[in-house]
mmCIF file of C-alpha atoms in Angstrom:
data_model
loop_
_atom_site.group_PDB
_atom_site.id
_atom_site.type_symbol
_atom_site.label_atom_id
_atom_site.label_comp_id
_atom_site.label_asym_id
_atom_site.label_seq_id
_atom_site.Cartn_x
_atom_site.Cartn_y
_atom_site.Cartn_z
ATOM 1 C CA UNK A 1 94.530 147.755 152.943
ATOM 2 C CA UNK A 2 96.135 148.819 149.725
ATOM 3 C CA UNK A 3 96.233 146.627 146.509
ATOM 4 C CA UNK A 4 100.337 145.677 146.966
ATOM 5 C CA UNK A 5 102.161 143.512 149.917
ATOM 6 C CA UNK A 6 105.184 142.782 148.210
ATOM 7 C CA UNK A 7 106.136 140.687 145.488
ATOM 8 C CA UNK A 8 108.250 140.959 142.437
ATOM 9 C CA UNK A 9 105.311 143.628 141.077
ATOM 10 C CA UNK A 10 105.387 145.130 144.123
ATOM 11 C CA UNK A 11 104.369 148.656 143.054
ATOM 12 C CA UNK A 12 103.470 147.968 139.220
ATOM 13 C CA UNK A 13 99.692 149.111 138.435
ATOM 14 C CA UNK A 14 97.713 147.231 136.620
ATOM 15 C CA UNK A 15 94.222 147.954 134.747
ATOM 16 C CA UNK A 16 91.768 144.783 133.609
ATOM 17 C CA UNK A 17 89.023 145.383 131.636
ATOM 18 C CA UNK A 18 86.772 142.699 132.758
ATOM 19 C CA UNK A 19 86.029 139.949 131.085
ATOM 20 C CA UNK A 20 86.490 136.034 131.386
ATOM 21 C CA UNK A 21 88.650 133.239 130.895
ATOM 22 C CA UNK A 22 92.581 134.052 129.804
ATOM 23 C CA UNK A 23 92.233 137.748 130.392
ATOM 24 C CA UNK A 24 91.113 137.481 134.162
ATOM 25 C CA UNK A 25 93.869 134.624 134.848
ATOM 26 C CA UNK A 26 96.436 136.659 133.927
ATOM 27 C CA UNK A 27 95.788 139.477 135.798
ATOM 28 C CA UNK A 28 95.415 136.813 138.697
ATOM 29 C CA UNK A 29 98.918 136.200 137.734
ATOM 30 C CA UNK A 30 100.289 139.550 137.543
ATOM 31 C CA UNK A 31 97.984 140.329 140.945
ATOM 32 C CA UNK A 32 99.866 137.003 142.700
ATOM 33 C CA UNK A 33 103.320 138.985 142.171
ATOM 34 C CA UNK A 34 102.376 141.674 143.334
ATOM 35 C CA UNK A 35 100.834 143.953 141.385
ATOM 36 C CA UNK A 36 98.357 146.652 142.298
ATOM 37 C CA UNK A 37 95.556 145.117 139.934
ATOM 38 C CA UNK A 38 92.207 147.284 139.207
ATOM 39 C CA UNK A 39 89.134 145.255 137.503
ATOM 40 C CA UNK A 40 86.811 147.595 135.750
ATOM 41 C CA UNK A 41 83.666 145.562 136.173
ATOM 42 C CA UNK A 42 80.630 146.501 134.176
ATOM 43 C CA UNK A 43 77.294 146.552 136.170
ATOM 44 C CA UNK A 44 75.375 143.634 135.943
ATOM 45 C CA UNK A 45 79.077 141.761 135.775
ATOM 46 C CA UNK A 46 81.134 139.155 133.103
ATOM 47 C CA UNK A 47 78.575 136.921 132.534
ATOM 48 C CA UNK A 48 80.205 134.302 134.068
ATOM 49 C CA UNK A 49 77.986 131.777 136.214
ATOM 50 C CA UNK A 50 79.772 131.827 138.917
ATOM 51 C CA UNK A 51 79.326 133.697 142.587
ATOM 52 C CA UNK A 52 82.203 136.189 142.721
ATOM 53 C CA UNK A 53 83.054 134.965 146.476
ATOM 54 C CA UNK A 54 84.677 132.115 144.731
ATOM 55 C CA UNK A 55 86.167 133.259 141.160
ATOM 56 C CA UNK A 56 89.606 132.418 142.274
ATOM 57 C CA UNK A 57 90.923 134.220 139.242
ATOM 58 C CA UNK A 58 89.919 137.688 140.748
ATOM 59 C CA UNK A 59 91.559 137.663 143.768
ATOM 60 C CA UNK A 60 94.434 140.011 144.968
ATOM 61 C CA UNK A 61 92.266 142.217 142.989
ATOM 62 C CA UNK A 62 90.172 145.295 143.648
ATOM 63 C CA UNK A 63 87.180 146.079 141.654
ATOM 64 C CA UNK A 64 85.251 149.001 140.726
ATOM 65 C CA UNK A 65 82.418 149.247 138.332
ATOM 66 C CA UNK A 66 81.902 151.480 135.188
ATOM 67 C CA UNK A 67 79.631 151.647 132.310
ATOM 68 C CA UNK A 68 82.194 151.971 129.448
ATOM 69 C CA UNK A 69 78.527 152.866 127.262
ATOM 70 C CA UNK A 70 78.450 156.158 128.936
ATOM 71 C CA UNK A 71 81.142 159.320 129.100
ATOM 72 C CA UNK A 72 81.526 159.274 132.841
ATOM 73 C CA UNK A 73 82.801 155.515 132.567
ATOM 74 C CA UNK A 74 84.748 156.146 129.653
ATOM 75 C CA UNK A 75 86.352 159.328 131.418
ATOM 76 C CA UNK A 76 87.211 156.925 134.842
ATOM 77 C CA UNK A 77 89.080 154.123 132.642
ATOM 78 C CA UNK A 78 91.133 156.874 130.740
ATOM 79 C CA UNK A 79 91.793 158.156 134.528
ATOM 80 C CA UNK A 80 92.968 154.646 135.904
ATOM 81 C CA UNK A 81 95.086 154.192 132.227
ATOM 82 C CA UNK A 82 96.691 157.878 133.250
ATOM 83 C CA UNK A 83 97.782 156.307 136.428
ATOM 84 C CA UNK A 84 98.594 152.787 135.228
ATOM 85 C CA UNK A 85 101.650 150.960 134.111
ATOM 86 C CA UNK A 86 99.002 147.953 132.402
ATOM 87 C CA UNK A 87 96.114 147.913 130.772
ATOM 88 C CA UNK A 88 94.536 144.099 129.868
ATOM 89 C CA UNK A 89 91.322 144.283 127.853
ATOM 90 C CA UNK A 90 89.561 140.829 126.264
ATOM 91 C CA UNK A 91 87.564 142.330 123.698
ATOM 92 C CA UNK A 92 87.088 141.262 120.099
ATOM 93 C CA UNK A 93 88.856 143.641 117.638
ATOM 94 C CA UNK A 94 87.890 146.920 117.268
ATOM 95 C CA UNK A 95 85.447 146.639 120.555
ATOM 96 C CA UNK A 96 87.725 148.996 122.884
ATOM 97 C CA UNK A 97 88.039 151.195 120.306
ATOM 98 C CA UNK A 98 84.502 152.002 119.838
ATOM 99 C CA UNK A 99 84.244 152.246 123.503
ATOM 100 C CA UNK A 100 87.162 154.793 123.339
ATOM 101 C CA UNK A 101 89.288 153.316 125.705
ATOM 102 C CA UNK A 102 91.584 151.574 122.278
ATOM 103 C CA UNK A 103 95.120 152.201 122.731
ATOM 104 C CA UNK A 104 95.186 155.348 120.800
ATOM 105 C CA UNK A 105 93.065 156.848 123.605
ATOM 106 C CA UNK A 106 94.869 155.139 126.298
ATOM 107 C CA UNK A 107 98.554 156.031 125.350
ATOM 108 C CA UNK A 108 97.171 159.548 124.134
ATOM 109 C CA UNK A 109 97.274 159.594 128.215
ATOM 110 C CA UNK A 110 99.957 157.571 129.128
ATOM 111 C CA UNK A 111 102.657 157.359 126.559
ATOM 112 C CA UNK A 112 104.575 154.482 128.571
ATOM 113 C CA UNK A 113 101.362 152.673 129.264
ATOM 114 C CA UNK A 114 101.581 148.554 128.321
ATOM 115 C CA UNK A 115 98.551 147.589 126.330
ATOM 116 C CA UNK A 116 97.930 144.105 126.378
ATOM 117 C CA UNK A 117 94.948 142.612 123.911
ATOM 118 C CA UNK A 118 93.914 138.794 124.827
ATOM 119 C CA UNK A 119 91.884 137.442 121.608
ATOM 120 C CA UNK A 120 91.271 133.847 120.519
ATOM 121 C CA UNK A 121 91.904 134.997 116.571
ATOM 122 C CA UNK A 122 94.393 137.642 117.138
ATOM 123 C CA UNK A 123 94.021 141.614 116.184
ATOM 124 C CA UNK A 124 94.254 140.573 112.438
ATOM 125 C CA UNK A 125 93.497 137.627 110.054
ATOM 126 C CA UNK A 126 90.365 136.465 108.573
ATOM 127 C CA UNK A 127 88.598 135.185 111.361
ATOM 128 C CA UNK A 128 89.349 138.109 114.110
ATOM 129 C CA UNK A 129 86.120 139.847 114.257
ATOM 130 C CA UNK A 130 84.418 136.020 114.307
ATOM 131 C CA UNK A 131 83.445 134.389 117.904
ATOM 132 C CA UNK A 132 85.512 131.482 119.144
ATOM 133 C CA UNK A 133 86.311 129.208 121.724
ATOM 134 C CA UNK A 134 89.456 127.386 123.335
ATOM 135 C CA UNK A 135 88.822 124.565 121.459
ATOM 136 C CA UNK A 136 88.519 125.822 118.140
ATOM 137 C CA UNK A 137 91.572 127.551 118.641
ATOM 138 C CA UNK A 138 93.877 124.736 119.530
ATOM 139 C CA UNK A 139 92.107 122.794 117.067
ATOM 140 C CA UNK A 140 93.715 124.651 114.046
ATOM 141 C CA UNK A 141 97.332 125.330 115.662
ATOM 142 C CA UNK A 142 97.454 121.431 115.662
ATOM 143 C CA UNK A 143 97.882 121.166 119.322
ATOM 144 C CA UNK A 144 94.221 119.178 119.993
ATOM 145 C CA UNK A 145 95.085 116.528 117.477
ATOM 146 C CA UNK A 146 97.924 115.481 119.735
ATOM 147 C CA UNK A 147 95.238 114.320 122.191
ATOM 148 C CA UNK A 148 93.438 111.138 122.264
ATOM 149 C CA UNK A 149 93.087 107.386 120.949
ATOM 150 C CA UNK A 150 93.850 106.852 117.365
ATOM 151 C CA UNK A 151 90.655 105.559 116.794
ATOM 152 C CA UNK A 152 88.892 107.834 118.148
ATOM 153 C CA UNK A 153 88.240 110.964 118.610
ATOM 154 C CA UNK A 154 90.881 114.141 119.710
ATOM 155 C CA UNK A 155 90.590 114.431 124.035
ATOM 156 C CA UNK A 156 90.622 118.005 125.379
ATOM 157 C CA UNK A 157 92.166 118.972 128.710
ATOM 158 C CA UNK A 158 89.033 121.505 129.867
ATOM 159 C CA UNK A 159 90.576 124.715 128.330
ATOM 160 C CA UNK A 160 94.058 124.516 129.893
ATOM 161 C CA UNK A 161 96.054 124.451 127.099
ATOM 162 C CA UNK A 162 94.512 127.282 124.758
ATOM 163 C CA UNK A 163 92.880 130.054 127.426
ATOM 164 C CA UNK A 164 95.759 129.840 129.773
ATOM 165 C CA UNK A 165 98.803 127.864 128.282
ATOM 166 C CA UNK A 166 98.474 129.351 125.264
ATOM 167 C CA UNK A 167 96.630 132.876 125.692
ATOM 168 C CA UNK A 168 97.044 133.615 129.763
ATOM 169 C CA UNK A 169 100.624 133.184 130.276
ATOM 170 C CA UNK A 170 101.679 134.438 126.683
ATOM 171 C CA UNK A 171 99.831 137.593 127.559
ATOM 172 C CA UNK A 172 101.696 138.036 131.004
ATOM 173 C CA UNK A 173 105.067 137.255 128.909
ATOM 174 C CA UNK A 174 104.596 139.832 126.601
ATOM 175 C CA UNK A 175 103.158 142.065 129.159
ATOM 176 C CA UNK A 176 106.429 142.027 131.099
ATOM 177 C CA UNK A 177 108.301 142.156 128.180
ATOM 178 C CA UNK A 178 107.180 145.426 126.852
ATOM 179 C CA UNK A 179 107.162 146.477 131.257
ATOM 180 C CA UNK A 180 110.717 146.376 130.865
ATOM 181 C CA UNK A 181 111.273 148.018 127.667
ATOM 182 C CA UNK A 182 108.810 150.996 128.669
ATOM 183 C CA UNK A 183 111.034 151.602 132.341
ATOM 184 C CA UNK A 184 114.412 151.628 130.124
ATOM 185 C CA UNK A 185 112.940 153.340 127.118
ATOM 186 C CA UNK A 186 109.706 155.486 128.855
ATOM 187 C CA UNK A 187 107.572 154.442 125.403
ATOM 188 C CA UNK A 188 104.792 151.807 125.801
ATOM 189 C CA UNK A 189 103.282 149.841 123.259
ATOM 190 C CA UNK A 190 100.436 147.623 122.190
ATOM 191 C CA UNK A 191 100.751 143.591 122.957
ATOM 192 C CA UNK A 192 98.931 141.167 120.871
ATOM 193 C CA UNK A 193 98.393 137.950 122.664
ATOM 194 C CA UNK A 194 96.641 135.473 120.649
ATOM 195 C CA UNK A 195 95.795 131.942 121.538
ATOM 196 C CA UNK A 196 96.647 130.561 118.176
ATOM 197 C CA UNK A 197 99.633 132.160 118.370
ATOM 198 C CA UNK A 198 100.427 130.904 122.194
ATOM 199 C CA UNK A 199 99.278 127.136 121.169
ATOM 200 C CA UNK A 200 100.947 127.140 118.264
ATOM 201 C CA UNK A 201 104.336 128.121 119.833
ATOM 202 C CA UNK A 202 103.591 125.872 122.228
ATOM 203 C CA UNK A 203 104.404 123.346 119.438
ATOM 204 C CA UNK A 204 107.654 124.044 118.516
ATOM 205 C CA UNK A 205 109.322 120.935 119.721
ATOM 206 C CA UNK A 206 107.359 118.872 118.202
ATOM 207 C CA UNK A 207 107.344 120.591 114.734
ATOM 208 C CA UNK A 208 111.543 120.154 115.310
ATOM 209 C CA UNK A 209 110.862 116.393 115.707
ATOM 210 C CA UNK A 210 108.367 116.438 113.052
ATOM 211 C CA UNK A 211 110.865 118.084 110.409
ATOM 212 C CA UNK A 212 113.731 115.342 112.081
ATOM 213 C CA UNK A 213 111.578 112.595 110.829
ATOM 214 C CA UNK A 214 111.063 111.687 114.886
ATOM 215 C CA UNK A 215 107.551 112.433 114.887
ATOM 216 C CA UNK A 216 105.078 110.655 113.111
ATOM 217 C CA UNK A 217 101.921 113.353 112.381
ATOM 218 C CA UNK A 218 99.141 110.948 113.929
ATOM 219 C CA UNK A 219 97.944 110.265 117.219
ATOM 220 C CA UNK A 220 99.395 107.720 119.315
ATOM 221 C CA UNK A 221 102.221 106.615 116.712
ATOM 222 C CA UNK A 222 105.182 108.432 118.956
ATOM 223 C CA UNK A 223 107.052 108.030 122.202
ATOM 224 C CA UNK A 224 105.141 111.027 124.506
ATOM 225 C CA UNK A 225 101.394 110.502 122.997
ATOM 226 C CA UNK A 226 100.494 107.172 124.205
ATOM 227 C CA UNK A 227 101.761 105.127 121.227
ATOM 228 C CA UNK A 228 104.342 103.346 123.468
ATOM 229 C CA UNK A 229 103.203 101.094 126.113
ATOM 230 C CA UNK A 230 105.504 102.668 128.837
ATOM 231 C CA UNK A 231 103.994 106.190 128.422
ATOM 232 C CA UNK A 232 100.558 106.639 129.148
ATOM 233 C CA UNK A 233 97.586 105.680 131.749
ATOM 234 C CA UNK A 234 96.821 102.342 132.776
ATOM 235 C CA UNK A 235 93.120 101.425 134.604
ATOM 236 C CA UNK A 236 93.909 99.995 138.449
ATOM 237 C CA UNK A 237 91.277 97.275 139.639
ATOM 238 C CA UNK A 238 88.913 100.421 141.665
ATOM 239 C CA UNK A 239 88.741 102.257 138.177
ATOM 240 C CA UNK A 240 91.050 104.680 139.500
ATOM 241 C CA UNK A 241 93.829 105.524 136.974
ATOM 242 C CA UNK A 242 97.955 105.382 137.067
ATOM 243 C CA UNK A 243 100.164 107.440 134.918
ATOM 244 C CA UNK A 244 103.223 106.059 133.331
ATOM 245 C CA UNK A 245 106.086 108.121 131.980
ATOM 246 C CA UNK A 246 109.042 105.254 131.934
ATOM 247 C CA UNK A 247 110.439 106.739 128.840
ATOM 248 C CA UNK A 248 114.421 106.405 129.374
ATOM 249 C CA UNK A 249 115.951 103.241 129.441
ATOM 250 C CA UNK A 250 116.979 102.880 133.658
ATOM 251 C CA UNK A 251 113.660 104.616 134.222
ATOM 252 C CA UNK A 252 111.783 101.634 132.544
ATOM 253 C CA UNK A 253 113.827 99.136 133.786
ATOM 254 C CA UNK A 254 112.556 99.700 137.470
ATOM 255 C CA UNK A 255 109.421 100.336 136.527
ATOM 256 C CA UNK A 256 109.089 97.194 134.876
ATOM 257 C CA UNK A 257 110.486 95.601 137.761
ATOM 258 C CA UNK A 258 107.949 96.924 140.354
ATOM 259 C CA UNK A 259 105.283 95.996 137.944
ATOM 260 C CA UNK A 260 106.754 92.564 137.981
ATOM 261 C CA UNK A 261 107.268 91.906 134.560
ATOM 262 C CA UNK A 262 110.951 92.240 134.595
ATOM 263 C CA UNK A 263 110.672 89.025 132.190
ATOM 264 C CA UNK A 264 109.036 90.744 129.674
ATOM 265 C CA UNK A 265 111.545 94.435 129.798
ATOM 266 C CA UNK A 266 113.033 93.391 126.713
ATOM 267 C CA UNK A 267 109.821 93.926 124.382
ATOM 268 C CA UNK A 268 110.584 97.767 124.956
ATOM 269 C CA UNK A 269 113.472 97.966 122.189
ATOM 270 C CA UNK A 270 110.949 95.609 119.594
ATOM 271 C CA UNK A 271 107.778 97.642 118.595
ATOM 272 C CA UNK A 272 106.661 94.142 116.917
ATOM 273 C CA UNK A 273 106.583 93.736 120.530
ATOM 274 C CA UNK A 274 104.748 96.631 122.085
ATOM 275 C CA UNK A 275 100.921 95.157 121.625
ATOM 276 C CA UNK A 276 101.672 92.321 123.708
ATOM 277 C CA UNK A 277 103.757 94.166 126.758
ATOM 278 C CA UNK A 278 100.855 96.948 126.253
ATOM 279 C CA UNK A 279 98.416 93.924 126.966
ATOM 280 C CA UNK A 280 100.792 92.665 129.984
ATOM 281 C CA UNK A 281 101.010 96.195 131.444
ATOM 282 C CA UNK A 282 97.049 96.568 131.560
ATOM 283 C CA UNK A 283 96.621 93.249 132.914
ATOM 284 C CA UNK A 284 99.112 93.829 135.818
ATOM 285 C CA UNK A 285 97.764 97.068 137.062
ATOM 286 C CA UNK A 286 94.317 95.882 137.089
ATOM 287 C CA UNK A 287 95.341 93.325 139.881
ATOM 288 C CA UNK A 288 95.185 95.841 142.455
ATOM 289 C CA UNK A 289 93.982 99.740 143.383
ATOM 290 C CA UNK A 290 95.520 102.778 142.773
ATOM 291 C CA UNK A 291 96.470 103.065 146.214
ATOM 292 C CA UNK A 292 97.800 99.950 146.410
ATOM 293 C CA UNK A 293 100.024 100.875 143.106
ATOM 294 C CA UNK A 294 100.853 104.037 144.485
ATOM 295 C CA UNK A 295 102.608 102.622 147.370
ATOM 296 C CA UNK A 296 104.700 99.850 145.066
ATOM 297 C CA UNK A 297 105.869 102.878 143.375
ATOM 298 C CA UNK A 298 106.107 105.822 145.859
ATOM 299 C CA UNK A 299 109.380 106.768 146.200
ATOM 300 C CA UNK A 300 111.227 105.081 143.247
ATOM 301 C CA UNK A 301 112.454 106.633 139.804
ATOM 302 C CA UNK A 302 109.483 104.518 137.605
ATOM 303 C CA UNK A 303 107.951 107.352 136.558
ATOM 304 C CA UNK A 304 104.379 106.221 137.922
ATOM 305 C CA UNK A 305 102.037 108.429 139.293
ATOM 306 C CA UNK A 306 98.453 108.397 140.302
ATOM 307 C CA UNK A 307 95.952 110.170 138.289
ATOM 308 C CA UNK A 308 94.126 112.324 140.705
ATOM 309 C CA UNK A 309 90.871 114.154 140.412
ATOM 310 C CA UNK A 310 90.743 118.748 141.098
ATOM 311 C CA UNK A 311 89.626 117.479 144.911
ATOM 312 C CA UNK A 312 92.016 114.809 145.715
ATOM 313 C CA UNK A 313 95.263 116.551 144.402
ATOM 314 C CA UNK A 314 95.402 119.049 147.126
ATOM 315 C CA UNK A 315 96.135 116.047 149.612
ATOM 316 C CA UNK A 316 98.806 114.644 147.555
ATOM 317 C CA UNK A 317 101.677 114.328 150.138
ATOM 318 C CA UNK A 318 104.249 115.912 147.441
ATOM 319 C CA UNK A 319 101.934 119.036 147.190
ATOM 320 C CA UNK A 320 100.999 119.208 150.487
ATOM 321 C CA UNK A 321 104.588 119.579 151.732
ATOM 322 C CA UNK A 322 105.336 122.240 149.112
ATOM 323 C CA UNK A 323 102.071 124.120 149.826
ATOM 324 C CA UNK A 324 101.400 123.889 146.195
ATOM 325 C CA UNK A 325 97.529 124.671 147.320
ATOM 326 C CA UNK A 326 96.224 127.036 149.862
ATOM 327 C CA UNK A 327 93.343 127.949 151.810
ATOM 328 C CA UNK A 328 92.239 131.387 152.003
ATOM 329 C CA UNK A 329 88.777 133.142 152.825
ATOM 330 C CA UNK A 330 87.754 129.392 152.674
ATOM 331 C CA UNK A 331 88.777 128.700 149.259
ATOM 332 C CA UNK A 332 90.894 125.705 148.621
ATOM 333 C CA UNK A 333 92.718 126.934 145.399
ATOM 334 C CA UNK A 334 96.356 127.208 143.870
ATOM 335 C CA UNK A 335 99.237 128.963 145.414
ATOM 336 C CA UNK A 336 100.852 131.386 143.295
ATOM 337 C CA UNK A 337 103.803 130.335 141.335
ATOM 338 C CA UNK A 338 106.260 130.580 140.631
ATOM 339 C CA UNK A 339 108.426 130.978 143.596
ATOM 340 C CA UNK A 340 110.770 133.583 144.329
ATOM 341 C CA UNK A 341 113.235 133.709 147.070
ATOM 342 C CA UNK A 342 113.374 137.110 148.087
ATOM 343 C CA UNK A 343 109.910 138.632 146.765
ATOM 344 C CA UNK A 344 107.666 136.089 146.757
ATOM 345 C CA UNK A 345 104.379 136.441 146.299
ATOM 346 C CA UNK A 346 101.261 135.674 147.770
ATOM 347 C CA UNK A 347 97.241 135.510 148.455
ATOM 348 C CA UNK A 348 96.207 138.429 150.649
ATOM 349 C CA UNK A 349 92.810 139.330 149.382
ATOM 350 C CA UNK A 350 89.843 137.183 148.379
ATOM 351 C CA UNK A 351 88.361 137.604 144.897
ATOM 352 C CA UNK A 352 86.641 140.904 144.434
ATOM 353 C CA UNK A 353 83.735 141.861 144.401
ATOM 354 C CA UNK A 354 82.617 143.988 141.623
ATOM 355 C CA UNK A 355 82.204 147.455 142.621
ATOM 356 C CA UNK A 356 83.332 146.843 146.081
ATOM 357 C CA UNK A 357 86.912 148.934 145.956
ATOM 358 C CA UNK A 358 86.113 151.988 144.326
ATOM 359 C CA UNK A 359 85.952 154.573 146.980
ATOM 360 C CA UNK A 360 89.666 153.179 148.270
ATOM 361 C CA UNK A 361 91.023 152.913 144.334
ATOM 362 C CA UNK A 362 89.878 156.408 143.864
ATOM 363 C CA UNK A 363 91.699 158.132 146.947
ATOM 364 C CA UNK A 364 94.893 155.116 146.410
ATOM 365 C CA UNK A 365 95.350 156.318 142.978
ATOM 366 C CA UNK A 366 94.151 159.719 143.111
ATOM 367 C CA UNK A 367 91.365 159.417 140.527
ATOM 368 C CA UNK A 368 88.244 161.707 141.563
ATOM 369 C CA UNK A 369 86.184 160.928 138.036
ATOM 370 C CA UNK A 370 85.473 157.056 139.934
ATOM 371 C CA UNK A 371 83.807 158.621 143.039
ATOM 372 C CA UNK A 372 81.372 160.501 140.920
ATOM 373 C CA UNK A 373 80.449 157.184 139.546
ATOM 374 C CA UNK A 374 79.254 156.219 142.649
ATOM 375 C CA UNK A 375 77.236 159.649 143.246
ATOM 376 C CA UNK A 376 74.818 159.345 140.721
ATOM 377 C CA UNK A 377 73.931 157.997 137.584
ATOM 378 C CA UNK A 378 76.162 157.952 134.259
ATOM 379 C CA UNK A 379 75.418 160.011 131.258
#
């Protein structure tokens, strides 16, 4: 079975330096679409405690392993980069170079080759050669101090927003991007996908408002961060959770009305007000269970939802009829997305295991230097 079953990538090739967190999730992407995606593992693997059978992010992959320390591994990259039409490393700056599989090496091979760089920092700046984490890197772009009680402390969502909101799917953007200008043009080029950069551009509606005078810069003083009573979560009387987003006018009006508080609707347009329907709200939901609130408000316009846990949200009746989560090789995980109505894409192969494809990669893409990897050892 070959690394491609259709998809808008269908027949792109795709090379991923192994590593973990953004960089692996967007080959995932690119790999969901389509693409023929190669992981270079290095022995001994990412580092990442986690059994490979169930790293979602590596499936529709194929892996082979090379020591990047030694010429023979260094000679099978440059090989795969000949052949490729992507490369995606995750090193700090500088690292790939010394390895001599930078860009300079790489498009010394393949002049139309797409070089995509996933770093927290960025290839330049002061702190790009310093170590770094999701949330250090949403913490300076702004984007974590949206987050969280005013008296308290700034909430994180896991590292959604930074590693694959902000790093991830900027990479694939750019990626593509610079895919399409190589097949018109036949020159590749080097993509810099930063997570400050991502997070920060995330932003840029906000930083409209905040220039408008319609944002106030402080948690939960604004319409969308929990500073108005008819947008945010609400504690049911099981301790389960429901999410209100009644934000326009109609919208609130039935969602008050469900509540049954349609006496107190009026409070919305007098923030003098908003303590005391806040106060109201909480009171009401905590009369009965989040199941019980889900049905009041299942099939209305309210803008209530409940706040489900990773497990749960699979069952949801919404994205069960959509099929927004599959099963496959016994892995409950995310379908790919999005959709597309003539090429869509699709989970054919479990994650990879490292090493495990390298005898097929070499004869698929013609690259003799990875078989000798697995004759003997590397010098």
């Amino acid at each position: 079975m070959t690394g491609t079953a259709g998809g808008p990538l269908d027949g792109v090739r795709v090379v991923e330096l192994a590593g973990i967190g953004p960089g692996p999730f967007a080959a995932m992407l690119l790999a969901d679409l389509g693409a023929d995606v190669v992981r270079v593992d290095r022995p001994g693997g990412p580092g990442l405690h986690i059994a490979p059978s169930r790293d979602v992010t590596n499936r529709n992959k194929r892996s082979v392993t090379a020591d990047l320390k030694t010429s023979a591994g260094r000679r099978a990259v440059l090989d795969l980069a000949a052949r490729a039409d992507v490369l995606i490393e995750g090193y700090r700056p500088g690292v790939a170079e010394r390895l001599g599989v930078g860009p300079d090496a790489c498009l010394a091979r393949n002049p139309r080759l797409v070089y995509g760089r996933m770093t927290g920092w960025g290839q330049q700046g002061p702190l790009a050669d310093t170590a770094g984490h999701d949330i250090a890197y949403i913490a300076v772009t702004g984007a974590l101090g949206l987050s969280g009680p005013a008296d308290g402390p700034p909430a994180f969502p896991a590292n959604l927003l930074g590693d694959f909101g902000g790093g991830a799917l900027y990479l694939v953007v750019g990626v593509l991007a610079a895919l399409h200008h190589a097949r018109a043009g036949g020159t590749g080029q080097v993509v810099d996908a930063a997570i400050v950069d991502g997070t920060a551009h995330l932003t840029a509606l906000l930083h409209g408002m905040l220039a408008a005078g319609a944002w106030q810069d402080r948690r939960e003083a604004n319409f969308f961060d929990g500073g108005s009573p008819f947008y945010g979560t609400y504690e049911a009387a099981d301790g389960g959770h429901m999410a209100v987003g009644a934000l326009e006018q109609r919208f609130y009006a039935e969602f008050m009305d469900l509540l049954g508080l349609a006496e107190l609707a009026p409070a919305r347009d007098d923030p003098s007000r908003w303590d005391e329907l806040r106060a109201a709200v909480a009171a009401r939901f905590r009369t009965r269970t989040r199941a019980e609130w889900t049905a009041v408000f299942d099939g209305s316009d309210a803008c209530v939802a409940p706040v489900l846990s990773l497990r749960e949200a699979p069952a949801h009746p919404h994205l069960a009829a959509r099929g927004t989560f599959v099963e496959h090789a016994g892995l409950t995980q995310p379908a790919p997305a999005p959709r597309f109505s003539a090429t869509p894409g699709s989970v054919r192969r479990p994650p990879a295991r490292p090493g495990a494809d390298t005898a097929e990669v070499a004869r698929d893409w013609d690259v003799p230097s990875l078989e000798s990897l697995q004759k003997g050892p590397q010098s």
